[in-house]
Coordinates of C-alpha atoms and ligand atoms in Angstrom, one line a residue:
X1 CA -156.6 28.0 -76.3
X2 CA -159.5 30.2 -75.0
X3 CA -158.4 33.3 -73.1
X4 CA -158.3 32.8 -69.2
X5 CA -157.8 29.0 -69.5
X6 CA -154.5 27.2 -69.0
X7 CA -155.6 23.6 -69.6
X8 CA -158.5 22.6 -71.8
X9 CA -160.6 19.7 -70.5
X10 CA -162.9 18.1 -73.1
X11 CA -166.0 16.1 -71.8
X12 CA -166.1 12.8 -73.8
X13 CA -168.8 11.1 -71.5
X14 CA -171.6 11.5 -74.0
X15 CA -169.6 9.6 -76.5
X16 CA -166.9 7.4 -74.9
X17 CA -169.0 7.0 -71.7
X18 CA -172.3 6.2 -73.2
X19 CA -170.9 4.0 -76.0
X20 CA -170.2 1.4 -73.4
X21 CA -173.6 1.6 -71.7
X22 CA -176.3 -0.7 -72.9
X23 CA -179.1 1.3 -71.3
X24 CA -180.4 4.0 -73.8
X25 CA -179.7 7.3 -72.2
X26 CA -182.8 9.4 -73.0
X27 CA -182.3 12.2 -75.6
X28 CA -183.6 14.9 -73.4
X29 CA -181.2 13.8 -70.7
X30 CA -178.2 13.9 -73.0
X31 CA -179.2 17.4 -74.0
X32 CA -179.7 18.3 -70.3
X33 CA -176.2 17.0 -69.5
X34 CA -174.6 18.8 -72.4
X35 CA -176.2 22.1 -71.4
X36 CA -175.4 21.7 -67.7
X37 CA -171.8 20.9 -68.4
X38 CA -171.4 23.7 -70.8
X39 CA -172.8 26.0 -68.2
X40 CA -170.4 24.7 -65.6
X41 CA -167.7 26.0 -68.0
X42 CA -166.4 23.0 -69.8
X43 CA -164.9 24.4 -72.9
X44 CA -165.4 21.5 -75.3
X45 CA -167.7 18.5 -75.4
X46 CA -167.7 15.5 -77.7
X47 CA -171.4 15.1 -78.2
X48 CA -171.9 11.8 -80.0
X49 CA -170.4 9.3 -82.4
X50 CA -171.2 8.7 -86.1
X51 CA -170.7 5.0 -85.7
X52 CA -173.6 3.3 -87.5
X53 CA -176.6 3.2 -85.2
X54 CA -177.1 -0.5 -85.8
X55 CA -173.6 -1.0 -84.2
X56 CA -174.2 1.5 -81.4
X57 CA -178.0 2.1 -80.9
X58 CA -177.0 4.6 -78.1
X59 CA -176.3 7.2 -80.9
X60 CA -179.4 6.9 -82.9
X61 CA -180.5 10.3 -81.6
X62 CA -177.2 11.8 -82.8
X63 CA -178.8 14.6 -85.0
X64 CA -181.3 15.6 -82.3
X65 CA -178.5 15.9 -79.7
X66 CA -176.2 17.8 -82.1
X67 CA -178.9 20.3 -83.1
X68 CA -179.3 21.4 -79.4
X69 CA -175.5 21.0 -78.7
X70 CA -174.6 23.3 -81.7
X71 CA -176.9 26.1 -80.3
X72 CA -175.0 26.3 -77.0
X73 CA -172.7 29.4 -77.0
X74 CA -169.2 29.3 -75.8
X75 CA -168.7 25.5 -75.9
X76 CA -167.0 23.8 -78.7
X77 CA -168.8 20.7 -80.0
X78 CA -167.1 17.7 -81.6
X79 CA -168.2 14.3 -82.8
X80 CA -166.4 11.1 -83.4
X81 CA -166.3 9.7 -87.0
X82 CA -165.1 6.2 -87.8
X83 CA -165.0 6.6 -91.6
X84 CA -165.8 8.6 -94.6
X85 CA -169.5 7.9 -94.3
X86 CA -169.4 9.2 -90.7
X87 CA -167.6 12.4 -92.1
X88 CA -170.4 12.9 -94.6
X89 CA -172.9 12.7 -91.7
X90 CA -170.8 15.0 -89.5
X91 CA -170.4 17.7 -92.2
X92 CA -174.1 17.5 -93.0
X93 CA -174.9 18.0 -89.3
X94 CA -172.6 21.2 -89.2
X95 CA -170.2 19.8 -86.5
X96 CA -167.2 22.1 -86.2
X97 CA -164.7 19.4 -85.1
X98 CA -164.7 15.9 -86.3
X99 CA -162.5 13.2 -84.5
X100 CA -161.4 10.5 -86.8
X101 CA -160.2 7.6 -84.7
X102 CA -157.8 4.9 -85.7
X103 CA -156.0 2.3 -83.7
X104 CA -152.2 2.0 -83.7
X105 CA -152.8 -1.7 -83.0
X106 CA -153.4 -3.4 -86.2
X107 CA -155.6 -6.0 -84.6
X108 CA -157.7 -3.5 -82.7
X109 CA -158.2 -1.4 -85.8
X110 CA -159.2 -4.6 -87.8
X111 CA -161.8 -5.4 -85.1
X112 CA -162.9 -1.9 -84.8
X113 CA -163.3 -0.6 -88.4
X114 CA -162.2 -3.8 -90.4
X115 CA -159.1 -2.0 -91.8
X116 CA -155.4 -1.9 -91.2
X117 CA -154.3 1.4 -89.7
X118 CA -152.5 2.5 -93.0
X119 CA -155.8 1.9 -94.9
X120 CA -157.6 4.0 -92.4
X121 CA -155.3 6.9 -93.2
X122 CA -156.2 6.4 -96.8
X123 CA -159.8 6.7 -95.9
X124 CA -158.9 9.8 -93.9
X125 CA -157.3 11.3 -96.9
X126 CA -160.6 11.0 -98.7
X127 CA -162.3 12.7 -95.6
X128 CA -159.8 15.6 -96.0
X129 CA -160.7 15.9 -99.7
X130 CA -164.4 15.9 -98.9
X131 CA -163.9 18.6 -96.2
X132 CA -161.8 20.8 -98.6
X133 CA -164.5 20.5 -101.3
X134 CA -167.0 22.1 -98.8
X135 CA -167.7 25.9 -99.1
X136 CA -165.7 28.1 -96.9
X137 CA -167.1 28.3 -93.4
X138 CA -168.6 24.8 -93.7
X139 CA -165.2 23.0 -93.3
X140 CA -164.9 21.3 -90.0
X141 CA -161.5 20.9 -88.3
X142 CA -160.3 17.4 -88.5
X143 CA -158.7 15.7 -85.5
X144 CA -156.8 12.4 -85.8
X145 CA -157.2 10.2 -82.8
X146 CA -154.5 7.5 -82.3
X147 CA -156.2 4.8 -80.2
X148 CA -154.4 2.1 -78.3
X149 CA -151.1 4.2 -78.5
X150 CA -149.9 2.9 -75.2
X151 CA -150.9 -0.7 -75.3
X152 CA -153.7 -3.0 -76.5
X153 CA -155.7 -5.7 -74.9
X154 CA -155.3 -7.7 -78.2
X155 CA -151.7 -7.1 -79.0
X156 CA -150.2 -6.1 -75.7
X157 CA -147.4 -3.6 -75.8
X158 CA -147.4 -1.1 -78.7
X159 CA -144.1 0.0 -80.3
X160 CA -143.8 3.8 -79.9
X161 CA -142.3 3.8 -83.4
X162 CA -145.7 2.7 -84.7
X163 CA -147.4 5.6 -83.0
X164 CA -145.0 8.1 -84.5
X165 CA -145.3 6.5 -87.9
X166 CA -149.2 6.7 -87.7
X167 CA -148.9 10.4 -86.4
X168 CA -146.7 11.3 -89.4
X169 CA -149.1 9.6 -91.9
X170 CA -152.0 11.7 -90.5
X171 CA -150.1 14.9 -90.7
X172 CA -149.2 14.1 -94.3
X173 CA -152.8 13.3 -94.9
X174 CA -153.9 16.8 -93.7
X175 CA -155.2 16.5 -90.1
X176 CA -155.6 19.8 -88.3
X177 CA -155.1 18.5 -84.7
X178 CA -154.3 15.2 -83.0
X179 CA -154.9 13.2 -79.9
X180 CA -153.2 10.1 -78.6
X181 CA -155.2 7.8 -76.5
X182 CA -154.5 5.3 -73.8
X183 CA -157.8 3.5 -74.8
X184 CA -157.5 0.6 -72.4
X185 CA -155.5 2.1 -69.5
X186 CA -152.1 0.5 -70.1
X187 CA -150.0 3.7 -69.9
X188 CA -147.7 4.7 -67.0
X189 CA -146.4 8.3 -66.4
X190 CA -142.9 7.5 -67.7
X191 CA -144.3 6.0 -70.9
X192 CA -146.7 8.9 -71.4
X193 CA -143.7 11.3 -71.2
X194 CA -141.5 9.4 -73.7
X195 CA -144.3 8.5 -76.3
X196 CA -145.8 12.0 -76.1
X197 CA -142.4 13.6 -76.6
X198 CA -141.6 11.4 -79.6
X199 CA -145.0 12.4 -81.1
X200 CA -144.5 16.1 -80.4
X201 CA -141.1 15.9 -82.2
X202 CA -142.7 14.3 -85.3
X203 CA -145.6 16.7 -85.8
X204 CA -145.7 20.4 -86.7
X205 CA -145.0 22.5 -83.6
X206 CA -148.2 24.4 -84.0
X207 CA -150.5 21.4 -84.2
X208 CA -152.7 20.9 -81.1
X209 CA -152.0 17.6 -79.4
X210 CA -154.3 16.2 -76.8
X211 CA -154.1 13.2 -74.5
X212 CA -157.1 10.8 -74.0
X213 CA -156.5 8.9 -70.9
X214 CA -158.4 6.0 -69.2
X215 CA -158.2 5.2 -65.4
X216 CA -158.5 1.5 -65.8
X217 CA -155.5 0.8 -63.6
X218 CA -155.7 3.9 -61.5
X219 CA -153.0 5.8 -63.2
X220 CA -155.2 8.3 -65.0
X221 CA -154.4 11.4 -63.1
X222 CA -150.7 10.5 -62.7
X223 CA -150.6 10.2 -66.5
X224 CA -152.3 13.5 -66.9
X225 CA -149.7 15.1 -64.6
X226 CA -147.0 13.5 -66.7
X227 CA -148.5 14.9 -69.9
X228 CA -148.5 18.4 -68.2
X229 CA -144.9 18.0 -67.7
X230 CA -144.2 17.5 -71.4
X231 CA -146.2 20.6 -72.3
X232 CA -149.7 18.9 -73.1
X233 CA -152.5 21.3 -72.2
X234 CA -155.5 19.5 -73.7
X235 CA -157.0 16.4 -72.1
X236 CA -160.2 14.3 -72.5
X237 CA -162.1 13.4 -69.4
X238 CA -165.4 12.0 -68.5
X239 CA -168.0 13.0 -65.8
X240 CA -168.1 10.3 -63.1
X241 CA -165.4 8.4 -65.1
X242 CA -167.9 6.6 -67.3
X243 CA -166.4 5.0 -70.4
X244 CA -164.6 2.2 -72.1
X245 CA -164.5 0.6 -75.4
X246 CA -166.8 -2.0 -76.7
X247 CA -163.9 -3.7 -78.7
X248 CA -161.4 -3.8 -75.8
X249 CA -162.5 -6.3 -73.2
X250 CA -162.0 -5.0 -69.7
X251 CA -161.6 -1.4 -70.7
X252 CA -163.3 0.9 -68.3
X253 CA -163.4 4.4 -67.0
X254 CA -162.0 7.5 -68.7
X255 CA -160.1 9.7 -66.3
X256 CA -162.7 11.4 -64.1
X257 CA -163.6 15.0 -65.2
X258 CA -164.4 16.3 -61.6
X259 CA -161.1 14.9 -60.2
X260 CA -159.1 16.2 -63.2
X261 CA -160.6 19.6 -62.9
X262 CA -159.9 19.6 -59.1
X263 CA -156.3 18.5 -59.6
X264 CA -155.6 21.1 -62.3
X265 CA -157.3 24.0 -60.3
X266 CA -155.4 22.9 -57.2
X267 CA -152.1 23.1 -59.1
X268 CA -152.9 26.7 -60.2
X269 CA -153.9 25.8 -63.7
X270 CA -157.2 27.4 -64.7
X271 CA -159.7 25.1 -66.5
X272 CA -162.6 27.7 -66.5
X273 CA -164.7 25.0 -64.8
X274 CA -166.9 25.7 -61.8
X275 CA -166.4 22.5 -59.6
X276 CA -169.5 22.8 -57.7
X277 CA -171.7 23.2 -60.8
X278 CA -169.7 20.3 -62.4
X279 CA -170.4 18.0 -59.5
X280 CA -174.1 18.8 -59.7
X281 CA -174.2 17.5 -63.3
X282 CA -173.6 14.0 -61.8
X283 CA -177.3 14.0 -60.8
X284 CA -178.3 13.8 -64.3
X285 CA -176.2 10.6 -64.9
X286 CA -177.2 9.1 -61.6
X287 CA -180.9 9.5 -62.4
X288 CA -180.6 8.0 -65.8
X289 CA -178.1 5.3 -65.1
X290 CA -179.3 4.1 -61.6
X291 CA -177.4 0.8 -61.9
X292 CA -174.1 2.4 -62.8
X293 CA -171.6 3.0 -59.9
X294 CA -170.3 6.6 -60.5
X295 CA -166.6 7.2 -59.9
X296 CA -165.1 10.3 -58.5
X297 CA -163.1 11.1 -55.4
X298 CA -163.6 14.8 -55.4
X299 CA -167.4 14.4 -55.6
X300 CA -167.2 12.0 -52.5
X301 CA -164.9 14.0 -50.4
X302 CA -165.6 17.7 -51.4
X303 CA -163.1 20.4 -51.5
X304 CA -160.3 20.7 -48.8
X305 CA -160.7 23.4 -46.3
X306 CA -159.6 26.7 -47.6
X307 CA -159.4 25.4 -51.1
X308 CA -159.3 28.2 -53.8
X309 CA -159.6 27.1 -57.4
X310 CA -157.2 28.7 -59.7
X311 CA -160.1 29.9 -61.9
X312 CA -161.4 32.0 -59.0
X313 CA -158.1 33.6 -58.1
X314 CA -157.5 37.1 -59.3
X315 CA -156.3 36.8 -62.9
X316 CA -152.5 37.1 -63.3
X317 CA -151.3 39.2 -66.2
X318 CA -151.9 37.3 -69.4
Ligands
LIG401 ZN1 -161.6 6.3 -74.6

């Protein structure tokens, strides 16, 4: 965790948000978005996906975007990889964090990458091997993302034991960090607490664990608060709540970055994010996706009178 930050928010709009948008978001605008959000203090941004461009044409400009993103100081850049081939591309591009995503739901994973979850872990083990064969200083950190961990549009409820089992397999295969995802917005706060606790108990105590939450049914922030209660301090979020999953019908909306940052700052938890600067970044999305309704209660209502964000309060002794 970076000094002076209590909770780390990672912007996933350029990946999760845009992968569900048919309109091609211009490369220069993607770069503008990245730079503006990094300047607003967002500590980590997932910049793109290495899913084959013929499946997701939105990411044909991945390398151009990454070249600019990796030059930004003070913001960690990550990218999604669906398989070994994606890892090869990610390593060649010099991305410091690669997120390998697998669904806990067997059916969802079959639809997504045409493999059973356990087979995905075997593929991931080959990714680990590939990373370890790289010269020192060129080895990205590998994050395992457990999608549909709280429910699946194709299978319905997901057994928490299956989540734990997959988490253990990824740890054994050599992941450096992990995230568990409510890909289609099925989770409730009680479930977030119980499943997250089970995963925390199953993985090494020093392994970073993040939550990736969707606001499909309006429980995104409540779920984030539940995650905080069990000790999670890393969350994915998306500017204006863009996002979804092309393989999960009905899935929409990541937890909204502006609202998440406001909630955390209001709770006295420093995100390092300048809320006014963050809200301004919405203009870039508005201009380039004129037909898309942007979500965001904080952007609509503004700050309450007398509001002082935690990041602007005198620093407490660290
Ligand atoms: Zn997502």
